[in-house]
Coordinates of C-alpha atoms and ligand atoms in Angstrom, one line a residue:
M1 CA 8.6 43.2 55.7
M2 CA 9.7 45.1 52.7
T3 CA 6.7 45.8 50.3
A4 CA 7.0 45.0 46.7
K5 CA 7.6 48.6 45.8
E6 CA 10.4 48.8 48.4
I7 CA 11.9 45.7 46.8
R8 CA 12.0 47.0 43.4
Q9 CA 13.4 50.4 44.3
A10 CA 16.0 48.8 46.5
F11 CA 17.2 47.0 43.3
L12 CA 17.4 50.1 41.3
D13 CA 18.9 52.1 44.1
F14 CA 21.6 49.4 44.7
F15 CA 22.9 49.5 41.0
A16 CA 22.5 53.4 40.8
A17 CA 24.8 53.7 43.7
R18 CA 27.4 51.3 41.7
G19 CA 27.4 53.7 38.8
H20 CA 24.4 52.2 36.6
D21 CA 22.0 54.5 34.6
I22 CA 18.6 53.5 35.5
V23 CA 16.8 53.4 32.2
P24 CA 13.0 52.9 31.4
S25 CA 11.7 49.6 30.3
A26 CA 11.2 49.0 26.7
P27 CA 7.6 48.5 25.7
I28 CA 6.4 44.9 26.2
V29 CA 5.2 44.7 22.8
V30 CA 7.9 44.6 20.0
K31 CA 7.2 46.1 16.8
N32 CA 9.4 45.9 13.8
D33 CA 11.1 42.4 14.7
P34 CA 9.8 39.4 12.9
T35 CA 11.3 37.2 15.3
L36 CA 10.0 38.4 18.6
M37 CA 6.4 39.6 19.4
F38 CA 7.1 40.6 23.0
N39 CA 10.1 41.4 25.0
N40 CA 10.9 38.2 26.8
A41 CA 14.2 39.4 28.6
G42 CA 15.5 42.5 29.8
M43 CA 18.5 42.3 27.4
N44 CA 16.3 42.3 24.2
Q45 CA 16.5 46.2 24.1
F46 CA 20.3 46.0 24.4
K47 CA 21.1 43.5 21.8
D48 CA 23.0 46.1 19.6
Y49 CA 25.3 46.9 22.3
F50 CA 26.3 43.4 22.9
L51 CA 27.0 42.8 19.3
G52 CA 28.9 46.0 19.0
N53 CA 26.6 47.8 16.6
K54 CA 26.0 50.5 19.1
T55 CA 27.7 52.1 22.3
P56 CA 25.7 53.1 25.2
K57 CA 26.2 56.4 27.0
N58 CA 27.1 54.6 30.3
P59 CA 28.3 51.0 30.0
R60 CA 26.5 50.3 33.4
I61 CA 22.7 50.2 32.9
A62 CA 20.1 48.7 35.1
D63 CA 16.1 48.5 35.0
T64 CA 13.0 46.6 35.3
Q65 CA 11.5 45.4 32.1
K66 CA 8.1 44.4 31.5
C67 CA 8.4 41.0 29.9
M68 CA 6.1 38.2 28.4
R69 CA 6.6 34.6 28.1
V70 CA 3.6 32.5 26.8
S71 CA 5.2 29.8 24.9
G72 CA 8.4 27.9 24.6
K73 CA 10.1 25.7 27.0
H74 CA 9.6 27.5 30.1
N75 CA 6.1 28.8 29.9
D76 CA 3.1 27.2 28.4
L77 CA 0.1 29.4 28.7
E78 CA -1.8 26.4 30.0
D79 CA 0.4 26.0 33.0
V80 CA 0.1 29.6 34.2
G81 CA -2.3 29.8 37.3
V82 CA -2.1 26.0 37.7
D83 CA 1.3 26.3 39.3
T84 CA 2.5 29.3 41.6
Y85 CA 5.6 30.5 40.1
H86 CA 5.1 31.1 36.4
H87 CA 3.4 34.0 34.6
T88 CA 2.5 35.5 31.5
M89 CA 3.7 39.0 32.1
F90 CA 6.4 39.5 34.6
E91 CA 9.0 42.1 35.5
M92 CA 12.5 41.2 35.0
L93 CA 15.1 43.4 37.1
G94 CA 18.5 43.4 35.4
N95 CA 21.8 45.0 35.5
W96 CA 24.0 45.0 32.5
S97 CA 27.6 45.8 31.9
I98 CA 28.6 46.5 28.3
S99 CA 32.2 45.8 28.1
D100 CA 32.8 47.0 31.5
Y101 CA 32.8 45.1 34.7
F102 CA 32.6 41.2 34.4
K103 CA 31.9 38.2 36.5
E104 CA 33.7 39.0 39.6
E105 CA 31.8 42.1 40.2
A106 CA 28.6 40.7 39.0
I107 CA 28.6 37.7 41.3
K108 CA 29.8 39.8 44.3
W109 CA 27.1 42.4 43.9
S110 CA 24.4 39.8 43.3
W111 CA 25.3 38.2 46.5
E112 CA 25.5 41.6 48.5
L113 CA 22.1 42.6 47.3
L114 CA 20.3 39.3 48.2
T115 CA 21.9 38.7 51.5
D116 CA 22.7 42.2 52.9
V117 CA 19.9 44.3 51.5
Y118 CA 17.1 41.7 51.0
H119 CA 18.4 39.6 54.0
L120 CA 17.8 36.4 52.3
P121 CA 19.1 33.6 54.3
K122 CA 22.4 32.5 53.1
D123 CA 21.9 28.7 53.9
R124 CA 18.8 28.7 51.5
L125 CA 20.7 30.1 48.4
Y126 CA 22.4 27.9 45.8
A127 CA 24.3 28.8 42.5
T128 CA 24.7 26.9 39.4
V129 CA 27.7 27.1 37.1
F130 CA 28.3 25.9 33.6
E131 CA 29.9 22.4 33.3
G132 CA 31.2 23.2 29.7
D133 CA 30.2 21.4 26.4
A134 CA 32.9 19.6 24.5
K135 CA 30.8 19.6 21.3
E136 CA 30.6 23.3 21.2
G137 CA 34.3 23.7 22.4
L138 CA 33.3 25.5 25.6
P139 CA 35.2 25.1 28.7
P140 CA 33.7 24.7 32.3
A141 CA 33.3 27.7 34.3
E142 CA 36.4 28.6 36.2
V143 CA 35.9 32.2 37.3
A144 CA 32.4 31.9 38.3
L145 CA 33.1 28.9 40.4
R146 CA 36.0 30.6 42.0
E147 CA 33.9 33.7 42.9
W148 CA 30.9 31.5 44.3
R149 CA 33.4 29.4 46.4
K150 CA 34.3 32.6 48.2
L151 CA 30.8 33.0 49.1
M152 CA 29.0 29.7 49.8
P153 CA 30.2 26.1 50.7
E154 CA 31.0 23.6 48.1
N155 CA 27.6 21.8 48.3
H156 CA 25.7 24.7 47.4
I157 CA 27.4 25.1 44.0
I158 CA 25.9 22.9 41.2
Y159 CA 27.2 22.2 37.8
G160 CA 24.8 22.6 35.0
N161 CA 24.7 21.6 31.3
K162 CA 24.2 23.7 28.3
K163 CA 20.5 23.7 28.8
D164 CA 20.6 25.2 32.1
N165 CA 23.7 27.2 32.1
F166 CA 24.3 28.5 28.7
W167 CA 21.8 31.3 27.8
E168 CA 20.8 32.3 24.4
M169 CA 18.4 34.9 23.3
G170 CA 16.9 32.6 20.6
D171 CA 18.2 30.5 17.8
S172 CA 20.7 33.2 16.9
G173 CA 22.0 36.3 18.7
P174 CA 24.1 37.2 21.8
C175 CA 24.7 34.4 24.3
G176 CA 27.2 32.9 26.9
P177 CA 27.5 30.8 30.0
C178 CA 25.5 31.6 32.9
S179 CA 25.3 31.2 36.7
E180 CA 21.8 31.1 38.1
I181 CA 20.9 31.8 41.7
H182 CA 18.3 29.5 43.3
I183 CA 16.5 29.8 46.5
D184 CA 15.1 26.8 48.8
L185 CA 11.8 28.1 50.5
R186 CA 10.7 24.8 51.8
P187 CA 10.1 24.4 55.5
D188 CA 13.0 23.4 57.7
D189 CA 11.7 19.6 58.2
E190 CA 11.5 19.1 54.3
R191 CA 14.9 20.8 53.9
Q192 CA 16.4 18.4 56.4
A193 CA 14.9 15.3 54.8
I194 CA 16.1 16.0 51.4
P195 CA 19.0 18.7 50.7
G196 CA 18.2 21.5 48.6
E197 CA 21.1 20.8 46.1
Q198 CA 19.1 17.7 45.0
L199 CA 16.1 19.9 44.0
V200 CA 17.8 22.7 42.1
N201 CA 16.6 22.9 38.6
R202 CA 14.2 19.9 39.1
D203 CA 10.9 22.0 38.8
H204 CA 10.3 21.8 42.4
P205 CA 7.8 24.7 43.2
Q206 CA 9.5 25.6 46.4
V207 CA 13.0 25.4 45.0
I208 CA 13.3 28.0 42.3
E209 CA 15.5 30.1 40.3
I210 CA 15.5 33.8 41.0
W211 CA 18.4 35.4 39.3
N212 CA 20.4 34.6 36.2
N213 CA 23.8 36.2 35.6
V214 CA 24.8 35.5 31.8
F215 CA 28.3 36.4 30.7
I216 CA 27.7 37.3 27.1
Q217 CA 30.9 36.3 25.2
F218 CA 29.4 35.0 21.8
N219 CA 27.2 35.6 18.9
R220 CA 25.2 32.3 17.8
K221 CA 25.2 32.9 14.0
A222 CA 22.4 31.8 11.9
D223 CA 24.2 28.8 10.5
G224 CA 24.4 27.5 14.3
S225 CA 28.2 28.2 14.6
L226 CA 29.3 30.4 17.8
E227 CA 31.3 33.3 17.0
S228 CA 33.4 35.0 19.9
L229 CA 32.5 38.7 20.3
P230 CA 35.1 41.3 20.5
A231 CA 34.1 42.4 24.0
K232 CA 32.6 40.6 27.1
H233 CA 29.4 41.7 28.8
V234 CA 27.2 41.1 31.7
D235 CA 23.4 40.5 31.5
T236 CA 21.5 39.7 34.6
G237 CA 17.9 39.0 34.9
M238 CA 16.0 38.5 38.2
G239 CA 12.3 37.6 38.4
F240 CA 10.7 40.4 40.4
E241 CA 7.6 38.4 41.5
R242 CA 9.6 35.6 42.6
L243 CA 12.3 37.7 44.4
V244 CA 9.3 39.4 46.3
R245 CA 7.9 36.0 47.2
A246 CA 11.3 35.0 48.7
V247 CA 11.9 38.2 50.4
Q248 CA 8.3 38.3 51.9
G249 CA 8.8 34.5 52.9
K250 CA 5.6 33.3 50.8
S251 CA 5.0 29.9 49.5
S252 CA 3.4 31.3 46.4
N253 CA 4.1 34.3 44.1
Y254 CA 0.5 34.9 44.3
D255 CA 0.5 35.5 48.2
T256 CA 2.5 38.6 47.9
D257 CA 1.5 42.1 47.6
V258 CA 2.2 42.0 43.9
F259 CA -1.0 40.0 43.4
M260 CA -3.0 40.0 46.6
P261 CA -4.7 43.4 45.9
I262 CA -5.9 41.8 42.6
I263 CA -7.0 38.6 44.1
E264 CA -8.9 40.3 46.7
R265 CA -10.8 42.3 44.1
I266 CA -11.6 39.3 42.0
A267 CA -12.8 37.5 45.3
Q268 CA -15.1 40.6 46.1
I269 CA -16.5 40.7 42.6
T270 CA -17.3 37.3 42.2
G271 CA -18.0 36.3 45.7
V272 CA -15.5 33.4 45.5
P273 CA -12.9 33.5 48.2
Y274 CA -9.3 32.8 47.6
G275 CA -8.0 29.6 49.3
K276 CA -11.4 27.7 49.2
S277 CA -10.7 25.1 46.7
E278 CA -8.0 24.3 44.3
P279 CA -10.1 24.7 41.1
T280 CA -11.3 28.0 42.0
D281 CA -8.0 29.1 43.3
I282 CA -6.5 28.3 39.9
A283 CA -9.1 30.3 38.1
I284 CA -8.6 33.2 40.4
R285 CA -4.8 32.9 39.7
V286 CA -5.4 32.9 35.9
L287 CA -7.3 35.9 36.3
A288 CA -4.9 37.7 38.5
D289 CA -2.0 36.7 36.2
H290 CA -3.7 37.4 32.8
I291 CA -5.1 40.8 33.7
R292 CA -1.6 42.1 34.1
A293 CA -0.7 40.7 30.6
I294 CA -3.7 42.2 29.0
V295 CA -3.3 45.6 30.6
F296 CA 0.2 46.0 29.7
T297 CA 0.3 44.5 26.1
I298 CA -2.8 46.9 25.3
N299 CA -1.3 49.7 26.9
D300 CA 1.8 49.4 24.9
G301 CA -0.2 49.4 21.7
Q302 CA -1.3 46.0 21.0
L303 CA -4.8 45.7 20.6
P304 CA -6.6 42.0 20.5
S305 CA -6.9 40.8 17.1
N306 CA -7.1 37.7 15.0
N307 CA -3.6 37.4 14.1
G308 CA 0.1 37.7 15.4
A309 CA 0.7 39.4 18.7
G310 CA -2.9 40.5 18.8
Y311 CA -4.1 37.0 18.8
V312 CA -2.0 36.1 21.7
V313 CA -3.5 39.0 23.7
R314 CA -7.0 37.8 22.5
R315 CA -6.1 34.1 23.6
I316 CA -4.9 35.3 27.0
L317 CA -8.0 37.5 27.5
R318 CA -10.3 34.5 26.5
R319 CA -8.6 32.1 28.7
A320 CA -9.3 34.4 31.7
V321 CA -12.8 35.0 30.7
R322 CA -13.6 31.3 30.3
Y323 CA -12.2 30.4 33.9
A324 CA -14.4 33.3 35.3
F325 CA -17.3 32.0 33.3
S326 CA -17.0 28.3 33.9
T327 CA -15.1 27.7 37.2
L328 CA -16.1 31.1 39.2
Q329 CA -19.5 30.9 37.7
Y330 CA -19.3 34.7 36.8
K331 CA -20.9 35.4 33.7
Q332 CA -20.5 39.0 33.1
P333 CA -17.5 41.1 32.1
I334 CA -14.9 40.9 34.9
L335 CA -11.6 41.9 33.6
F336 CA -12.2 45.3 32.7
Q337 CA -13.4 45.9 36.4
L338 CA -9.7 44.7 37.6
V339 CA -8.1 47.6 35.7
P340 CA -8.1 50.2 38.3
T341 CA -6.6 47.6 40.7
V342 CA -3.7 46.8 38.4
A343 CA -3.1 50.5 37.7
A344 CA -2.8 51.4 41.4
Q345 CA -0.1 48.6 41.8
F346 CA 2.1 50.5 39.4
T347 CA 1.5 54.2 39.9
D348 CA 5.4 54.7 40.9
I349 CA 7.0 52.8 38.1
F350 CA 4.6 52.5 35.2
P351 CA 2.2 55.6 35.8
E352 CA 1.0 55.4 32.1
V353 CA -1.3 52.5 33.1
Q354 CA -3.4 54.7 35.3
A355 CA -3.2 57.6 32.8
N356 CA -4.8 55.2 30.3
Q357 CA -7.1 53.5 32.6
S358 CA -10.5 54.5 30.9
F359 CA -9.2 53.5 27.5
L360 CA -7.9 50.2 28.7
Q361 CA -11.3 49.6 30.3
R362 CA -13.2 50.3 27.0
V363 CA -11.0 48.0 25.0
I364 CA -11.1 45.2 27.5
L365 CA -15.0 45.5 28.0
E366 CA -15.7 45.4 24.4
E367 CA -13.5 42.3 23.8
E368 CA -15.1 40.5 26.9
N369 CA -18.7 41.2 25.8
S370 CA -17.9 40.0 22.3
F371 CA -16.4 36.8 23.6
L372 CA -19.3 36.4 26.1
R373 CA -21.7 36.5 23.4
T374 CA -19.9 33.8 21.5
L375 CA -19.9 31.7 24.6
E376 CA -23.5 32.1 25.0
S377 CA -24.5 31.1 21.7
G378 CA -22.0 28.2 21.6
L379 CA -23.6 27.1 24.9
R380 CA -27.1 27.0 23.3
K381 CA -25.6 24.9 20.4
V382 CA -24.1 22.6 23.0
A383 CA -27.5 22.1 24.6
Q384 CA -29.2 21.4 21.3
I385 CA -26.3 18.7 20.6
E386 CA -26.9 17.3 24.1
E387 CA -30.6 17.0 23.4
Q388 CA -30.0 15.4 20.0
L389 CA -27.7 12.9 21.5
K390 CA -30.1 11.9 24.3
A391 CA -32.9 11.3 21.6
Q392 CA -30.3 8.9 19.9
N393 CA -29.3 7.5 23.1
S394 CA -25.8 8.4 22.5
T395 CA -23.0 10.1 24.5
H396 CA -20.6 10.6 21.6
I397 CA -20.2 13.9 19.9
D398 CA -18.9 13.2 16.5
G399 CA -15.8 15.3 15.3
N400 CA -17.6 17.3 12.6
T401 CA -20.1 18.5 15.1
A402 CA -17.4 19.4 17.6
F403 CA -15.7 21.2 14.7
E404 CA -18.8 23.1 13.7
L405 CA -19.0 24.6 17.2
Y406 CA -15.5 25.8 16.9
D407 CA -15.5 27.1 13.3
T408 CA -19.2 28.3 12.9
Y409 CA -19.7 29.5 16.4
G410 CA -16.2 30.5 17.5
F411 CA -16.5 28.3 20.5
P412 CA -13.1 27.3 21.9
A413 CA -12.5 23.5 21.4
D414 CA -10.9 23.0 25.0
L415 CA -14.2 24.3 26.4
T416 CA -16.1 22.1 24.3
R417 CA -13.9 19.3 25.9
L418 CA -14.4 20.7 29.4
I419 CA -18.3 20.8 28.9
A420 CA -18.3 17.3 27.3
R421 CA -16.3 15.9 30.2
E422 CA -18.5 17.4 32.8
K423 CA -21.7 16.1 31.0
G424 CA -20.1 12.7 30.7
L425 CA -19.9 13.0 26.8
T426 CA -16.9 12.0 24.5
I427 CA -15.6 13.8 21.4
D428 CA -14.3 12.1 18.3
E429 CA -10.8 13.6 18.4
T430 CA -9.5 12.2 15.4
E431 CA -12.4 13.4 13.1
F432 CA -12.2 16.8 14.8
A433 CA -8.4 16.9 14.0
V434 CA -9.1 16.0 10.4
A435 CA -11.9 18.6 10.0
M436 CA -9.4 21.2 11.4
A437 CA -6.5 20.5 9.2
A438 CA -8.9 20.7 6.2
Q439 CA -10.0 24.0 7.3
K440 CA -6.4 25.4 7.7
E441 CA -5.7 24.2 4.2
R442 CA -8.8 26.1 2.8
A443 CA -7.7 29.1 4.7
R444 CA -4.1 28.8 3.2
A445 CA -5.6 28.6 -0.2
A446 CA -7.9 31.6 0.2
A447 CA -5.0 33.8 1.6
K448 CA -2.7 33.0 -1.3
I449 CA -1.7 36.1 -3.0
E450 CA -0.9 35.8 -6.7
T451 CA 1.5 38.6 -7.6
G452 CA 2.1 39.4 -11.3
D453 CA 5.3 40.7 -12.8
W454 CA 6.1 44.3 -12.8
H455 CA 5.5 46.3 -16.0
A456 CA 7.9 49.1 -15.9
L457 CA 6.9 52.1 -18.2
N458 CA 10.1 54.0 -17.6
D459 CA 13.2 53.4 -15.4
Q460 CA 12.6 56.6 -13.1
Q461 CA 13.2 56.2 -9.4
S462 CA 10.4 57.0 -7.1
E463 CA 10.8 60.0 -4.9
F464 CA 8.7 60.8 -1.7
V465 CA 7.6 64.4 -1.8
G466 CA 5.1 64.1 1.0
Y467 CA 7.1 66.1 3.6
D468 CA 6.3 69.2 1.3
T469 CA 3.1 68.6 -0.3
L470 CA 0.0 66.5 -0.1
E471 CA -0.5 66.6 -3.7
A472 CA 1.6 65.8 -6.7
Y473 CA 1.3 65.8 -10.5
T474 CA 3.2 62.8 -11.8
T475 CA 3.4 59.9 -13.8
V476 CA 3.3 55.9 -13.3
V477 CA 6.7 54.2 -13.3
K478 CA 5.6 50.6 -13.0
Y479 CA 2.6 48.5 -12.0
R480 CA 1.7 45.2 -11.4
E481 CA -1.5 43.0 -10.9
V482 CA -2.1 41.3 -7.5
A483 CA -4.9 38.8 -7.2
Q484 CA -6.3 37.3 -3.9
K485 CA -9.3 35.3 -3.6
N486 CA -10.1 35.9 -7.1
K487 CA -10.0 39.8 -6.6
K488 CA -7.8 41.6 -8.9
Q489 CA -6.0 44.8 -7.7
Y490 CA -3.1 46.9 -8.9
Q491 CA 0.0 48.1 -7.2
I492 CA 1.3 51.3 -8.8
V493 CA 4.6 53.0 -8.2
L494 CA 4.7 56.6 -9.1
A495 CA 7.5 58.9 -9.9
Q496 CA 6.8 61.4 -7.2
T497 CA 4.4 60.3 -4.4
P498 CA 3.2 62.3 -1.2
F499 CA 1.7 59.0 0.1
Y500 CA 3.7 57.7 3.1
G501 CA 3.4 54.0 3.2
E502 CA 3.0 52.1 6.4
S503 CA 6.3 51.3 8.1
G504 CA 7.6 51.5 11.6
G505 CA 4.3 50.9 12.9
Q506 CA 2.8 53.9 11.2
V507 CA -0.4 53.7 9.2
G508 CA 0.0 54.4 5.5
D509 CA -1.5 57.5 3.9
T510 CA -4.6 57.0 2.1
G511 CA -6.1 59.4 -0.6
T512 CA -6.8 59.3 -4.5
L513 CA -5.1 59.0 -7.7
Q514 CA -6.7 61.1 -10.5
F515 CA -6.2 59.7 -14.0
G516 CA -8.0 62.1 -16.4
N517 CA -11.7 62.0 -15.2
Q518 CA -11.0 58.7 -13.3
T519 CA -10.6 58.8 -9.6
I520 CA -9.0 55.9 -7.9
K521 CA -9.1 55.1 -4.2
V522 CA -5.7 54.6 -2.5
V523 CA -5.9 52.5 0.7
D524 CA -3.4 51.1 3.2
T525 CA -3.1 47.5 2.8
K526 CA -1.0 47.0 5.8
K527 CA 1.7 46.1 3.4
K528 CA 5.2 47.3 4.5
T529 CA 6.2 49.0 1.4
T530 CA 6.5 52.6 1.1
L531 CA 5.6 53.3 -2.6
S532 CA 3.2 50.9 -3.9
Y533 CA -0.5 51.0 -3.4
W534 CA -3.5 48.9 -4.1
Ligands
LIG1 N1 18.9 37.1 29.6 C1 18.9 36.4 30.7 C2 17.6 36.0 31.2 O1 16.6 36.4 30.5 C3 19.4 37.3 32.0 O2 19.0 38.4 32.0 O3 17.5 35.0 31.8

């Protein structure tokens, strides 16, 4: 049986042998793009090639991309671990043609790789093709249909609508019709009872999509219209963890050698074996999945925090800790202990994880400890609430008390719900929602920044002199008042400034401004302006 490492390498070798440059994965964390926090498809880093803004060295490219999908129509964080084939972090194997080969080669090669190299049984494979969309003026697939007809019987080719067979990067950007490859991994008796073609794209856990071949021909513009691109491209993406499961003949992604070493380590640490009961299996899968997302996002520069991408990392980490804490009854930090096992999985392809192992462990341990402290104080408060309810002969937690647990004690609302259910208590959800909405409004008001008008003292342009000097004698060009939470500060633009502002992920310079005898501190406000400071 091929190992996961061999399966990944075989993909890269196959496309290298067909003239593709094998490039590194882009970082999983996306910086400087307000529309995307994490890379969610292999093609993200090549967007400019598709739009014709840049030209690659070689028009044929392949790689494995570290991806994360934690929200949206396909992946809800809450589903991960409950089922056996969705993940937060996953690898997407991809090959691209930038205005080079098109549908014929892409389809022929995908079939060759799956059936000749990976030896997937042909009778279990299905292809979907685009049925067209009159409203968008898009015709049904012709070439893809013709190519698949050469390779598989008619009843293995399925027409799909725009939702399934027209791939778009987001609300705008490169897009085009696609042809997906699905595999039916059910046992033979089930396959005989219900033919696989009836289950394609129906959320069946054993009849799953493994590879998407997108034929990028359009750009979706911000106003919603489609514009034909000057050149046609291929963008394919194959879920590595699903492919490994198919090649290794397993019924769950977690039963492969991608996840089993992590699962075994979790079982060893907690003393809870995998395969014993559904609730503990779900908890173990949550941990096995989430530790990979946590390791890769932190390793690519995103520390857990209270907003944006950092908050997503924090939420994933806390979800894992909660499952360990309440379902596996493991009440100490666990995730940091899994880092060496995860790192060992990737020594050949992402060796940087092992190189950063001790840093990753430190960050994760600190985050786990702080959340465990929150959980403990929250649990003490829950016990008090329970006592009070008992005294009042009630089983109903009012919404404000539930909200206080969340707001003051930082106790996750879903954990309150879980504990309440376990103890036979109910929560006033309507009152809770009202309290939550009021708090959000308060936060919005507190965060409101009032920016005054600029007062220009002259019309000089500001000049950055920081490459040559760290000090400059200069004058103020303009200033304005900025008020936040009743605190007044000033932004000042200087004629010459050695201060480099935060931009492109860099931290802004700090220092002092000297006005006669007065010294004013210059701090980085994380505002992405290069020349103004509080
Ligand atoms: N961009 C397509 C996808 O993510 C194929 O790579 O499915």
